[in-house]
PDB file of C-alpha atoms in Angstrom:
ATOM      1  CA  MET U   1      90.451  94.634  80.523  1.00 41.00           C
ATOM      2  CA  SER U   2      90.344  97.262  83.246  1.00 46.00           C
ATOM      3  CA  HIS U   3      93.593  98.818  84.323  1.00 48.00           C
ATOM      4  CA  ILE U   4      95.037 101.303  86.740  1.00 52.00           C
ATOM      5  CA  ASN U   5      95.858 104.642  85.143  1.00 55.00           C
ATOM      6  CA  SER U   6      99.108 106.480  85.658  1.00 55.00           C
ATOM      7  CA  PRO U   7      98.863 109.691  87.666  1.00 53.00           C
ATOM      8  CA  GLN U   8      98.357 112.866  85.683  1.00 57.00           C
ATOM      9  CA  PRO U   9     101.121 115.483  85.965  1.00 60.00           C
ATOM     10  CA  ASN U  10      98.853 118.080  87.608  1.00 69.00           C
ATOM     11  CA  GLU U  11      97.238 115.876  90.269  1.00 75.00           C
ATOM     12  CA  SER U  12      98.508 115.330  93.781  1.00 87.00           C
ATOM     13  CA  PRO U  13      99.929 111.916  94.648  1.00 89.00           C
ATOM     14  CA  CYS U  14      97.118 111.278  97.147  1.00 92.00           C
ATOM     15  CA  THR U  15      94.513 112.130  94.534  1.00 93.00           C
ATOM     16  CA  ALA U  16      96.183 109.684  92.151  1.00 93.00           C
ATOM     17  CA  LEU U  17      96.245 107.021  94.872  1.00 95.00           C
ATOM     18  CA  ARG U  18      92.559 107.525  95.627  1.00 95.00           C
ATOM     19  CA  GLN U  19      91.724 107.271  91.928  1.00 94.00           C
ATOM     20  CA  GLN U  20      93.762 104.080  91.624  1.00 94.00           C
ATOM     21  CA  ALA U  21      91.954 102.631  94.633  1.00 95.00           C
ATOM     22  CA  ARG U  22      88.592 103.426  93.003  1.00 96.00           C
ATOM     23  CA  ALA U  23      89.776 101.860  89.737  1.00 95.00           C
ATOM     24  CA  PHE U  24      90.770  98.745  91.673  1.00 95.00           C
ATOM     25  CA  TYR U  25      87.059  98.067  92.249  1.00 92.00           C
ATOM     26  CA  GLY U  26      86.632  97.692  88.492  1.00 95.00           C
ATOM     27  CA  LEU U  27      89.153  94.875  88.240  1.00 96.00           C
ATOM     28  CA  THR U  28      88.033  91.303  87.722  1.00 94.00           C
ATOM     29  CA  VAL U  29      89.768  87.952  88.084  1.00 93.00           C
ATOM     30  CA  ALA U  30      90.603  88.214  84.365  1.00 93.00           C
ATOM     31  CA  ASP U  31      92.767  91.293  85.016  1.00 95.00           C
ATOM     32  CA  ASN U  32      96.363  91.330  86.203  1.00 96.00           C
ATOM     33  CA  ILE U  33      95.574  91.945  89.863  1.00 97.00           C
ATOM     34  CA  THR U  34      99.182  91.556  90.972  1.00 96.00           C
ATOM     35  CA  LEU U  35     100.339  94.223  88.521  1.00 96.00           C
ATOM     36  CA  ALA U  36      97.570  96.610  89.599  1.00 96.00           C
ATOM     37  CA  PHE U  37      98.378  96.043  93.278  1.00 97.00           C
ATOM     38  CA  SER U  38     102.075  96.621  92.598  1.00 96.00           C
ATOM     39  CA  ALA U  39     101.308  99.871  90.771  1.00 95.00           C
ATOM     40  CA  TYR U  40      99.291 101.137  93.749  1.00 96.00           C
ATOM     41  CA  ARG U  41     101.920  99.987  96.262  1.00 97.00           C
ATOM     42  CA  ASN U  42     104.754 101.552  94.244  1.00 96.00           C
ATOM     43  CA  LEU U  43     102.948 104.885  93.951  1.00 95.00           C
ATOM     44  CA  LEU U  44     102.247 104.879  97.686  1.00 97.00           C
ATOM     45  CA  GLN U  45     105.871 104.037  98.435  1.00 97.00           C
ATOM     46  CA  GLN U  46     107.102 106.804  96.118  1.00 96.00           C
ATOM     47  CA  THR U  47     104.681 109.273  97.708  1.00 95.00           C
ATOM     48  CA  ILE U  48     105.901 108.358 101.194  1.00 96.00           C
ATOM     49  CA  THR U  49     109.530 108.716 100.131  1.00 96.00           C
ATOM     50  CA  LEU U  50     108.947 112.216  98.760  1.00 93.00           C
ATOM     51  CA  ALA U  51     106.604 113.441 101.508  1.00 93.00           C
ATOM     52  CA  SER U  52     107.718 116.102 103.967  1.00 93.00           C
ATOM     53  CA  ASP U  53     106.024 114.071 106.719  1.00 95.00           C
ATOM     54  CA  PRO U  54     106.322 110.412 105.745  1.00 96.00           C
ATOM     55  CA  THR U  55     105.004 109.204 109.107  1.00 96.00           C
ATOM     56  CA  SER U  56     101.577 110.611 108.247  1.00 96.00           C
ATOM     57  CA  PHE U  57     101.300 107.831 105.673  1.00 97.00           C
ATOM     58  CA  ALA U  58     101.930 105.040 108.200  1.00 97.00           C
ATOM     59  CA  PRO U  59      98.250 104.058 108.646  1.00 98.00           C
ATOM     60  CA  ALA U  60      97.719 103.762 104.875  1.00 98.00           C
ATOM     61  CA  TRP U  61     100.970 101.841 104.391  1.00 98.00           C
ATOM     62  CA  ASN U  62     100.253  99.491 107.290  1.00 97.00           C
ATOM     63  CA  LYS U  63      96.763  98.722 105.985  1.00 97.00           C
ATOM     64  CA  LEU U  64      98.200  97.953 102.579  1.00 97.00           C
ATOM     65  CA  ILE U  65     101.038  95.757 103.814  1.00 96.00           C
ATOM     66  CA  LYS U  66      99.254  93.973 106.655  1.00 96.00           C
ATOM     67  CA  ASP U  67      95.835  93.371 105.107  1.00 96.00           C
ATOM     68  CA  ALA U  68      95.913  93.933 101.360  1.00 95.00           C
ATOM     69  CA  ALA U  69      99.137  91.994 100.844  1.00 94.00           C
ATOM     70  CA  VAL U  70      97.637  89.003 102.673  1.00 96.00           C
ATOM     71  CA  ASP U  71      94.493  89.260 100.548  1.00 97.00           C
ATOM     72  CA  LEU U  72      96.673  89.343  97.426  1.00 97.00           C
ATOM     73  CA  VAL U  73      98.492  86.164  98.467  1.00 97.00           C
ATOM     74  CA  ASP U  74      95.143  84.460  99.089  1.00 98.00           C
ATOM     75  CA  PHE U  75      93.968  85.560  95.642  1.00 97.00           C
ATOM     76  CA  GLU U  76      97.174  84.372  93.980  1.00 96.00           C
ATOM     77  CA  GLN U  77      96.713  80.995  95.656  1.00 97.00           C
ATOM     78  CA  GLY U  78      93.366  80.554  93.941  1.00 96.00           C
ATOM     79  CA  ASP U  79      90.850  82.136  96.314  1.00 95.00           C
ATOM     80  CA  SER U  80      88.838  84.237  93.851  1.00 89.00           C
ATOM     81  CA  MET U  81      86.732  85.637  96.720  1.00 93.00           C
ATOM     82  CA  ALA U  82      89.900  87.208  98.118  1.00 97.00           C
ATOM     83  CA  LEU U  83      89.700  89.743  95.289  1.00 97.00           C
ATOM     84  CA  VAL U  84      86.742  91.431  96.990  1.00 97.00           C
ATOM     85  CA  LYS U  85      88.647  91.547 100.282  1.00 97.00           C
ATOM     86  CA  LEU U  86      91.694  92.912  98.441  1.00 98.00           C
ATOM     87  CA  GLN U  87      89.604  95.616  96.793  1.00 98.00           C
ATOM     88  CA  HIS U  88      88.223  96.654 100.183  1.00 97.00           C
ATOM     89  CA  SER U  89      91.695  96.658 101.749  1.00 97.00           C
ATOM     90  CA  VAL U  90      93.119  98.854  98.983  1.00 98.00           C
ATOM     91  CA  ALA U  91      90.165 101.236  99.352  1.00 97.00           C
ATOM     92  CA  ALA U  92      90.660 101.320 103.131  1.00 97.00           C
ATOM     93  CA  SER U  93      94.325 102.139 102.596  1.00 97.00           C
ATOM     94  CA  ALA U  94      93.353 105.061 100.360  1.00 97.00           C
ATOM     95  CA  GLU U  95      90.882 106.298 102.987  1.00 97.00           C
ATOM     96  CA  LEU U  96      93.737 106.442 105.495  1.00 97.00           C
ATOM     97  CA  LEU U  97      95.846 108.760 103.342  1.00 97.00           C
ATOM     98  CA  PRO U  98      96.550 112.103 105.002  1.00 95.00           C
ATOM     99  CA  GLN U  99      94.219 114.871 103.883  1.00 87.00           C
ATOM    100  CA  SER U 100      97.044 117.423 103.969  1.00 74.00           C
ATOM    101  CA  TYR U 101      98.579 115.956 100.798  1.00 63.00           C
ATOM    102  CA  SER U 102      95.414 116.016  98.709  1.00 56.00           C
TER     103      SER U 102
END
């Protein structure tokens, strides 16, 4: 089973988020998608909370909450094709992370 790794102590939060987003592509319907999504969302939320400029994370957060969360609900309701959309939405969220925190 694929899983999302915890951030390493020496890597920036945005680097960890980008790595988690890449790892999300390796997940299959047999994996705990909800847990992996929650891990990514929680790390993003923690990063925003600790950031000196939390508003710079708004595009990434909005993409995650508006698109990825909907894709997750679709997946949880039995739409296995929603996993691909969810993976793309998580990746798009990671692409919207501010470069200044990398």
